[in-house]
Short mmCIF file of C-alpha atoms and ligand atoms in Angstrom, two decimals:
data_model
loop_
_atom_site.label_atom_id
_atom_site.label_comp_id
_atom_site.label_asym_id
_atom_site.label_seq_id
_atom_site.Cartn_x
_atom_site.Cartn_y
_atom_site.Cartn_z
CA MET A 65 25.48 71.12 -6.13
CA GLU A 66 24.10 68.98 -8.95
CA TYR A 67 23.79 70.09 -12.37
CA LEU A 68 22.62 68.70 -15.67
CA SER A 69 24.60 68.82 -18.85
CA HIS A 70 22.99 67.84 -22.14
CA ASN A 71 26.29 68.09 -24.28
CA GLU A 72 30.05 68.71 -24.42
CA GLN A 73 29.50 72.52 -24.66
CA GLU A 74 27.53 72.53 -21.33
CA THR A 75 30.13 70.56 -19.67
CA GLU A 76 32.82 72.95 -20.78
CA ALA A 77 30.70 75.94 -19.68
CA LEU A 78 30.30 74.52 -16.37
CA GLY A 79 34.08 74.40 -16.10
CA GLN A 80 34.28 77.84 -17.06
CA ARG A 81 31.95 78.93 -14.36
CA LEU A 82 33.79 76.98 -11.68
CA ALA A 83 37.12 78.59 -12.68
CA ALA A 84 36.00 81.77 -11.31
CA ALA A 85 35.76 80.35 -7.80
CA LEU A 86 39.12 78.77 -7.67
CA SER A 87 42.12 80.40 -5.56
CA PRO A 88 45.72 79.68 -5.69
CA GLY A 89 46.51 75.78 -4.74
CA ALA A 90 42.93 74.50 -5.53
CA VAL A 91 42.57 70.97 -6.45
CA VAL A 92 39.70 69.79 -8.62
CA ALA A 93 39.29 66.02 -8.18
CA TYR A 94 37.31 64.14 -10.92
CA ARG A 95 35.37 61.26 -10.30
CA GLY A 96 33.60 59.06 -12.90
CA GLY A 97 34.46 56.77 -15.77
CA LEU A 98 35.73 56.70 -19.46
CA GLY A 99 34.61 59.39 -21.67
CA MET A 100 32.27 61.19 -18.99
CA GLY A 101 33.83 64.64 -20.04
CA LYS A 102 36.62 65.34 -17.64
CA THR A 103 38.99 66.68 -20.16
CA ALA A 104 35.95 68.74 -21.56
CA PHE A 105 35.46 70.12 -18.24
CA THR A 106 38.93 70.89 -17.94
CA ARG A 107 38.97 72.73 -21.10
CA GLY A 108 36.44 74.98 -19.33
CA LEU A 109 38.44 75.51 -16.32
CA ALA A 110 41.25 76.58 -18.73
CA LYS A 111 39.22 78.92 -20.62
CA GLY A 112 37.59 80.37 -17.34
CA LEU A 113 41.15 80.90 -15.98
CA GLY A 114 41.88 82.86 -19.17
CA TYR A 115 44.20 80.41 -20.94
CA SER A 116 43.55 80.66 -24.67
CA GLY A 117 45.62 77.68 -26.13
CA ARG A 118 44.60 74.11 -26.73
CA VAL A 119 43.90 71.84 -23.81
CA THR A 120 44.50 67.80 -24.80
CA SER A 121 44.53 64.84 -22.61
CA PRO A 122 47.52 64.35 -20.49
CA THR A 123 47.04 60.53 -20.68
CA PHE A 124 50.47 59.76 -22.06
CA THR A 125 52.31 62.44 -20.15
CA ILE A 126 50.43 62.38 -16.72
CA VAL A 127 50.60 66.08 -16.42
CA ASN A 128 49.91 68.95 -18.88
CA GLU A 129 50.74 72.63 -17.75
CA TYR A 130 49.17 75.62 -18.92
CA GLU A 131 50.24 78.87 -17.99
CA GLY A 132 49.34 82.73 -18.92
CA GLY A 133 45.93 82.84 -17.61
CA ARG A 134 44.80 84.03 -14.06
CA LEU A 135 46.22 81.19 -12.26
CA PRO A 136 48.59 78.42 -13.90
CA LEU A 137 46.57 75.15 -14.59
CA PHE A 138 48.05 71.56 -13.95
CA HIS A 139 46.08 68.89 -15.69
CA PHE A 140 46.61 65.36 -14.47
CA ASP A 141 45.44 61.99 -15.62
CA MET A 142 46.06 59.37 -13.01
CA TYR A 143 44.74 56.62 -15.40
CA ARG A 144 48.15 54.87 -15.42
CA LEU A 145 49.26 55.73 -12.35
CA ALA A 146 49.70 52.88 -9.85
CA ASP A 147 49.17 54.28 -6.57
CA ASP A 148 49.72 57.72 -4.43
CA ASP A 149 53.35 56.73 -4.17
CA ALA A 150 53.73 57.12 -8.10
CA LEU A 151 52.06 60.70 -7.68
CA PHE A 152 54.45 61.74 -4.82
CA ASP A 153 57.61 60.40 -7.27
CA ILE A 154 56.19 62.86 -10.15
CA GLY A 155 56.53 65.95 -7.79
CA TRP A 156 52.90 66.22 -6.71
CA GLU A 157 53.52 68.43 -3.50
CA ASP A 158 55.76 70.79 -5.60
CA TYR A 159 52.69 71.07 -7.82
CA LEU A 160 50.62 71.79 -4.76
CA ASP A 161 52.99 74.59 -3.74
CA ARG A 162 52.87 76.42 -7.20
CA GLY A 163 49.99 78.49 -6.52
CA GLY A 164 48.00 77.14 -9.39
CA VAL A 165 44.88 74.95 -10.25
CA CYS A 166 45.53 71.22 -10.05
CA ALA A 167 42.90 69.29 -12.03
CA VAL A 168 42.96 65.65 -11.59
CA GLU A 169 41.33 63.13 -13.74
CA TRP A 170 40.93 59.41 -12.33
CA SER A 171 41.47 61.00 -8.69
CA GLU A 172 40.06 57.50 -7.54
CA GLN A 173 43.55 56.15 -8.44
CA VAL A 174 45.06 58.43 -5.84
CA ALA A 175 42.34 59.26 -3.37
CA GLY A 176 44.57 59.41 -0.39
CA ALA A 177 46.73 62.11 -1.81
CA MET A 178 43.89 64.66 -2.38
CA PRO A 179 43.98 67.55 0.17
CA ALA A 180 41.06 68.15 2.45
CA ASP A 181 39.84 71.37 0.77
CA THR A 182 39.69 69.39 -2.57
CA VAL A 183 36.72 70.40 -4.86
CA TYR A 184 35.15 67.15 -6.36
CA VAL A 185 33.52 67.06 -9.74
CA THR A 186 31.67 63.96 -10.21
CA ILE A 187 30.28 62.76 -13.73
CA ALA A 188 27.79 60.28 -14.11
CA ARG A 189 25.57 59.13 -16.97
CA ARG A 190 21.84 59.66 -17.18
CA PRO A 191 19.59 57.04 -18.39
CA GLU A 192 17.60 59.40 -20.82
CA ASP A 193 20.34 60.17 -23.35
CA ASP A 194 23.80 58.93 -24.19
CA ARG A 195 25.11 62.52 -24.01
CA TRP A 196 23.22 63.65 -20.53
CA ARG A 197 25.34 63.85 -17.52
CA THR A 198 24.84 64.80 -13.78
CA ILE A 199 27.58 66.73 -12.87
CA THR A 200 28.03 66.95 -8.93
CA ILE A 201 30.35 69.74 -7.62
CA GLU A 202 31.20 69.56 -4.06
CA GLY A 203 33.45 71.53 -1.85
CA VAL A 204 32.99 75.15 -3.49
CA GLU A 205 29.99 77.37 -4.27
CA LEU A 206 29.68 78.45 -7.83
CA PRO A 207 29.53 82.23 -8.43
N1 ATP B 394 27.35 66.01 -21.71
C1 ATP B 394 28.68 65.87 -22.19
N2 ATP B 394 29.80 66.54 -21.42
C2 ATP B 394 31.02 66.14 -22.15
N3 ATP B 394 31.31 65.50 -22.93
C3 ATP B 394 30.35 64.69 -23.84
C4 ATP B 394 28.97 64.98 -23.35
N4 ATP B 394 28.05 64.33 -24.12
C5 ATP B 394 28.88 63.65 -25.05
N5 ATP B 394 30.28 63.81 -24.66
C6 ATP B 394 31.25 63.27 -25.40
O1 ATP B 394 32.09 62.37 -24.62
C7 ATP B 394 33.40 62.60 -24.93
C8 ATP B 394 34.06 63.16 -23.76
O2 ATP B 394 35.37 62.99 -23.71
P1 ATP B 394 36.63 63.55 -22.53
O3 ATP B 394 37.91 63.18 -23.28
O4 ATP B 394 36.27 64.93 -22.26
O5 ATP B 394 36.11 62.62 -21.67
P2 ATP B 394 36.91 62.26 -20.34
O6 ATP B 394 36.08 61.84 -19.16
O7 ATP B 394 38.05 63.05 -20.22
O8 ATP B 394 37.37 60.62 -20.64
P3 ATP B 394 38.79 59.79 -20.39
O9 ATP B 394 38.66 59.00 -19.05
O10 ATP B 394 39.06 58.81 -21.59
O11 ATP B 394 39.98 60.63 -20.08
C9 ATP B 394 33.55 63.46 -25.95
O12 ATP B 394 33.70 63.00 -27.02
C10 ATP B 394 32.32 64.35 -26.03
O13 ATP B 394 31.80 64.80 -27.28
MG1 MG B 395 40.24 62.67 -20.13
#
């Protein structure tokens, strides 16, 4: 499905909606460039899962873990990761087995490591306004 976001709050709200549709072991893989709102969307996922703390970009840590919601959330940023091998080195398969949600920024870097039932969230600019985004969600129906 394709959605239109006019601002950061709407992107976050869509993430919050998606959270309700996710089950243990779900992978949400983002596609879309710098500053599209992947971290904002993930903030919504965390909120929708019932996590109440702060959600920040895992740019320098590769992965941030948020526990305490309906499911744990593992938030990855693959921007600095060389390839699929580097992902397996940080324990990707263990994360998949932990019964949480893995949200993956820059999934293009590790496309071959994404499972077959991955939910893809593609965020693209729109020409009408700097803040507008088309957000395409594939692999699951929103409630
Ligand atoms: N419709 C929108 N949805 C989300 N963010 C928006 C939107 N319009 C403007 N913004 C702004 O764009 C920025 C998005 O930042 P965010 O860190 O979420 O992007 P990102 O895709 O994770 O970037 P990066 O590739 O650097 O990790 C924020 O400053 C936010 O205020
Ligand atoms: Mg980000």
